[in-house]
Amino acid sequence: MPRCFGALDTVVVMTKSDKLPRHVAVIMDGNGRWAKARMLRRIVGHRKGVETVRVIVEECSRLGIGYLTLYAFSAENWSRPKTEVHALMALLKKYIRMEVPRMQQNNIRFNVIGAREELPPDVRQVVSDAIAVTSGNTGMTLTLALSYGSRQEILRACRCIAADVTSGRITPEGVTEEGFARYLYTDGMPDPDLLIRTSGETRISNFLLWQLAYTELYFTEVNWPDFTAQELHKALADFHRRERRFGLTSDQLKEG
Ligand code: FPP
């Protein structure tokens, strides 16, 4: 049964058969502001944010979205106050550990992109375990971007390519767009079709800069802790209305 949600002036209904993005990426922003508006500590906003993660993961999986990628901790987030970094690491560890049984139940494959080597050893362990346990699942791929920065990812790819050229494994001419993408953390994943950013900010913030080349962008004022399944459906309905031309004209698309 499709779920119906009554938005202010419209009813948004998405079903499994609707034209869905294959890959949805999300910049989950506004946890701190959500907490501040309620005179609560920032960590309370992050905890509420984890509840939203659960709801959105479940809904994307139920709808049949193939890939969901969540920006959970950026390379730049290490510079936040130590207490907040510590609390976020603890939350991530708890979330991943607790969600593995549900991922198994929902056939979800868990994945991480980013500088995993920079994560604390206990978080690294939980991440490796979750990836291993869910590796045989064939439903949605849930990717958390952890200690992730897109410029860093691109630089890392360039260094690896330079090393491979030096050692003669590849030639400079052999570095094609597809070949370059294979050196990124997202190797094997399709580029995002839809990027959602919550909290009213309209920036990309060093997230998937290469991969977002033709992605549809959706910005909402809603803070991440208040982002519901209904808000997700609004974003999907908006995506549904977009014409993706990939540099071609409308007429060419109709002919093709
Ligand atoms: C941005 O809000 C959010 C983050 C930096 C972290 C996102 C983390 C979570 C949603 C919780 C943990 C995630 C998982 C997957 C378990 P902000 O703190 O920058 O908010 P602000 O801009 O209002 O201060």
XYZ file of C-alpha atoms and ligand atoms in Angstrom:
280
model
C 0.000 0.000 0.000
C 1.363 3.450 -0.858
C 1.537 5.869 2.025
C -0.283 9.183 1.676
C 0.914 12.299 3.366
C -1.087 15.484 3.525
C 1.313 18.368 2.979
C 0.061 21.943 3.434
C -1.481 22.334 0.020
C -0.871 19.015 -1.607
C -0.947 15.332 -0.937
C 2.301 13.593 -1.747
C 2.085 9.929 -2.583
C 5.093 7.926 -3.653
C 4.917 4.269 -4.446
C 7.551 1.710 -5.297
C 6.645 2.041 -8.969
C 7.152 5.836 -9.203
C 10.209 7.162 -11.006
C 12.612 7.079 -8.121
C 16.190 8.263 -7.906
C 18.488 5.288 -7.905
C 20.886 7.036 -5.539
C 19.915 9.611 -2.905
C 22.642 11.495 -1.020
C 21.890 13.608 2.044
C 23.699 16.396 3.888
C 22.052 16.046 7.288
C 22.337 19.584 8.619
C 20.734 21.535 11.447
C 21.032 19.262 14.473
C 22.775 22.015 16.456
C 20.217 24.694 15.530
C 17.350 22.326 16.302
C 18.785 21.845 19.800
C 19.608 25.527 20.315
C 16.047 26.552 19.440
C 14.891 24.339 22.294
C 17.619 25.453 24.732
C 19.071 21.933 24.600
C 22.671 20.791 24.256
C 23.931 20.139 20.704
C 24.335 16.456 21.418
C 20.583 16.201 22.056
C 20.106 17.446 18.479
C 22.489 14.792 17.184
C 20.627 12.105 19.152
C 17.347 13.239 17.633
C 19.169 13.240 14.288
C 19.927 9.548 14.717
C 16.188 8.863 15.097
C 15.657 10.634 11.759
C 18.393 8.501 10.206
C 16.479 5.376 11.262
C 13.219 6.637 9.745
C 14.797 7.740 6.450
C 16.874 4.579 6.014
C 13.791 2.454 6.573
C 11.640 4.498 4.190
C 14.248 4.584 1.397
C 14.718 0.853 1.694
C 10.946 0.261 1.688
C 10.527 2.394 -1.448
C 13.214 0.456 -3.298
C 15.883 3.155 -3.538
C 19.134 1.438 -4.466
C 21.674 3.645 -2.714
C 21.379 6.030 0.218
C 24.494 7.983 1.173
C 24.513 10.052 4.368
C 27.114 12.697 5.220
C 27.537 11.804 8.881
C 30.975 13.224 9.737
C 33.135 15.389 7.518
C 36.922 15.625 7.437
C 36.441 19.182 8.744
C 34.229 18.042 11.650
C 37.362 16.825 13.492
C 37.960 20.507 14.328
C 34.750 20.763 16.389
C 35.072 20.860 20.214
C 36.553 17.593 21.510
C 33.450 16.806 23.560
C 31.210 17.023 20.474
C 33.573 14.907 18.345
C 33.697 12.310 21.102
C 29.920 12.285 21.479
C 29.416 11.953 17.706
C 31.852 9.018 17.520
C 30.031 7.324 20.398
C 26.676 7.888 18.683
C 27.950 6.497 15.386
C 29.357 3.414 17.055
C 26.120 2.796 18.942
C 23.981 3.379 15.848
C 25.970 1.049 13.598
C 26.129 -1.708 16.209
C 22.420 -1.500 17.032
C 21.231 -1.261 13.430
C 23.035 -4.303 12.013
C 20.205 -6.743 12.895
C 17.681 -4.417 11.247
C 19.925 -4.084 8.186
C 19.987 -7.861 7.973
C 16.221 -7.995 8.294
C 15.806 -5.379 5.517
C 18.512 -6.823 3.245
C 20.565 -3.603 3.520
C 24.262 -3.589 2.647
C 26.327 -1.287 4.853
C 29.201 0.723 3.430
C 31.484 3.584 4.474
C 33.325 6.201 2.409
C 36.030 8.465 3.811
C 39.326 8.234 5.665
C 38.434 5.231 7.805
C 41.989 5.067 9.117
C 41.361 8.349 10.987
C 38.445 6.930 12.984
C 39.046 5.710 16.551
C 39.954 1.967 16.596
C 36.678 0.917 18.267
C 34.577 2.743 15.637
C 36.768 1.289 12.881
C 36.113 -2.180 14.254
C 32.345 -1.725 14.407
C 32.410 -0.365 10.841
C 34.439 -3.332 9.537
C 32.165 -5.812 11.313
C 28.987 -4.214 9.932
C 30.408 -4.147 6.392
C 31.428 -7.805 6.640
C 28.156 -9.026 8.177
C 25.951 -7.234 5.630
C 28.183 -7.780 2.568
C 25.926 -10.494 1.125
C 22.761 -8.365 1.231
C 21.273 -7.412 -2.109
C 18.821 -4.633 -1.232
C 19.668 -0.983 -0.611
C 23.274 0.049 -0.054
C 23.489 2.386 2.943
C 26.704 4.382 2.855
C 27.883 6.604 5.681
C 30.424 9.272 4.777
C 32.748 9.281 7.785
C 35.806 11.482 8.086
C 34.932 12.273 4.489
C 36.083 15.235 2.423
C 35.685 15.356 -1.331
C 38.814 17.378 -2.093
C 40.809 14.945 0.033
C 39.195 12.048 -1.845
C 40.140 13.579 -5.216
C 43.708 14.286 -4.078
C 44.046 10.727 -2.828
C 42.853 9.457 -6.203
C 45.392 11.703 -8.004
C 48.225 10.389 -5.837
C 47.235 6.770 -6.522
C 46.971 7.462 -10.250
C 50.376 9.203 -10.241
C 51.878 6.173 -8.483
C 50.252 3.799 -10.990
C 51.527 5.860 -13.927
C 55.033 5.953 -12.435
C 55.049 2.209 -11.950
C 53.772 1.673 -15.504
C 50.490 0.031 -14.471
C 48.545 2.653 -16.451
C 49.363 5.296 -19.049
C 48.350 8.982 -18.689
C 46.086 8.531 -21.733
C 44.424 5.623 -19.966
C 43.022 7.950 -17.270
C 39.454 8.387 -18.526
C 36.449 9.724 -16.586
C 35.384 6.170 -15.776
C 38.960 5.220 -14.927
C 39.347 8.197 -12.583
C 36.107 7.365 -10.791
C 37.490 3.933 -9.983
C 40.076 5.571 -7.704
C 37.386 7.300 -5.624
C 35.837 5.895 -2.429
C 32.586 5.583 -4.390
C 34.025 3.090 -6.895
C 31.223 0.762 -7.968
C 28.408 3.114 -6.924
C 26.277 5.104 -9.391
C 26.509 8.898 -9.054
C 23.750 10.398 -6.884
C 20.589 11.334 -8.777
C 19.272 13.482 -5.948
C 21.086 15.420 -3.223
C 19.042 16.637 -0.268
C 20.402 19.235 2.168
C 18.389 20.179 5.211
C 18.390 23.302 7.433
C 18.203 26.012 4.787
C 21.893 26.067 3.863
C 22.516 25.967 0.118
C 26.092 24.681 -0.053
C 27.750 21.411 -1.051
C 30.338 21.597 1.764
C 33.029 19.369 0.271
C 30.609 16.474 -0.329
C 30.933 14.256 -3.441
C 32.183 17.103 -5.671
C 33.082 14.812 -8.575
C 30.038 12.587 -8.206
C 27.462 15.421 -8.043
C 28.229 16.731 -11.560
C 24.688 15.999 -12.865
C 22.832 15.485 -9.598
C 19.525 17.256 -8.929
C 19.845 19.439 -5.816
C 17.036 19.810 -3.280
C 17.280 22.235 -0.377
C 14.774 22.437 2.459
C 14.497 24.770 5.456
C 13.629 21.828 7.703
C 16.336 20.899 10.218
C 17.500 17.291 10.056
C 15.844 16.201 13.345
C 12.491 17.372 11.921
C 13.002 15.734 8.504
C 10.256 13.117 8.335
C 9.255 10.457 5.808
C 6.749 13.039 4.551
C 9.575 15.513 3.905
C 11.450 12.780 2.035
C 8.395 12.180 -0.133
C 8.235 15.910 -0.931
C 11.857 15.770 -2.111
C 11.129 12.677 -4.209
C 8.037 14.285 -5.718
C 10.108 17.362 -6.594
C 12.745 15.132 -8.208
C 9.984 13.385 -10.148
C 9.055 16.722 -11.784
C 12.569 17.589 -12.904
C 13.758 17.134 -16.466
C 17.302 15.808 -16.458
C 18.982 16.797 -19.704
C 22.630 15.900 -19.037
C 23.728 18.708 -21.361
C 21.271 17.817 -24.162
C 18.191 19.746 -25.299
C 14.604 18.851 -24.372
C 13.886 17.923 -28.011
C 16.858 15.585 -28.164
C 15.615 13.833 -25.046
C 12.145 13.373 -26.585
C 13.660 11.966 -29.796
C 15.941 9.608 -27.904
C 25.096 18.668 11.070
O 24.424 19.369 12.061
C 25.218 17.301 11.436
C 26.401 16.670 11.685
C 27.706 17.337 11.635
C 26.445 15.280 12.064
C 25.326 14.447 11.547
C 25.156 13.371 12.496
C 24.003 12.765 12.825
C 22.736 13.013 12.158
C 23.963 11.793 13.915
C 24.820 10.594 13.710
C 24.665 9.974 12.389
C 24.422 8.678 12.169
C 24.398 8.170 10.782
C 24.160 7.716 13.231
P 25.180 20.556 12.760
O 25.722 20.059 14.048
O 26.218 21.131 11.848
O 23.998 21.555 12.985
P 24.086 23.145 12.988
O 24.603 23.553 11.631
O 22.680 23.537 13.227
O 25.012 23.521 14.102
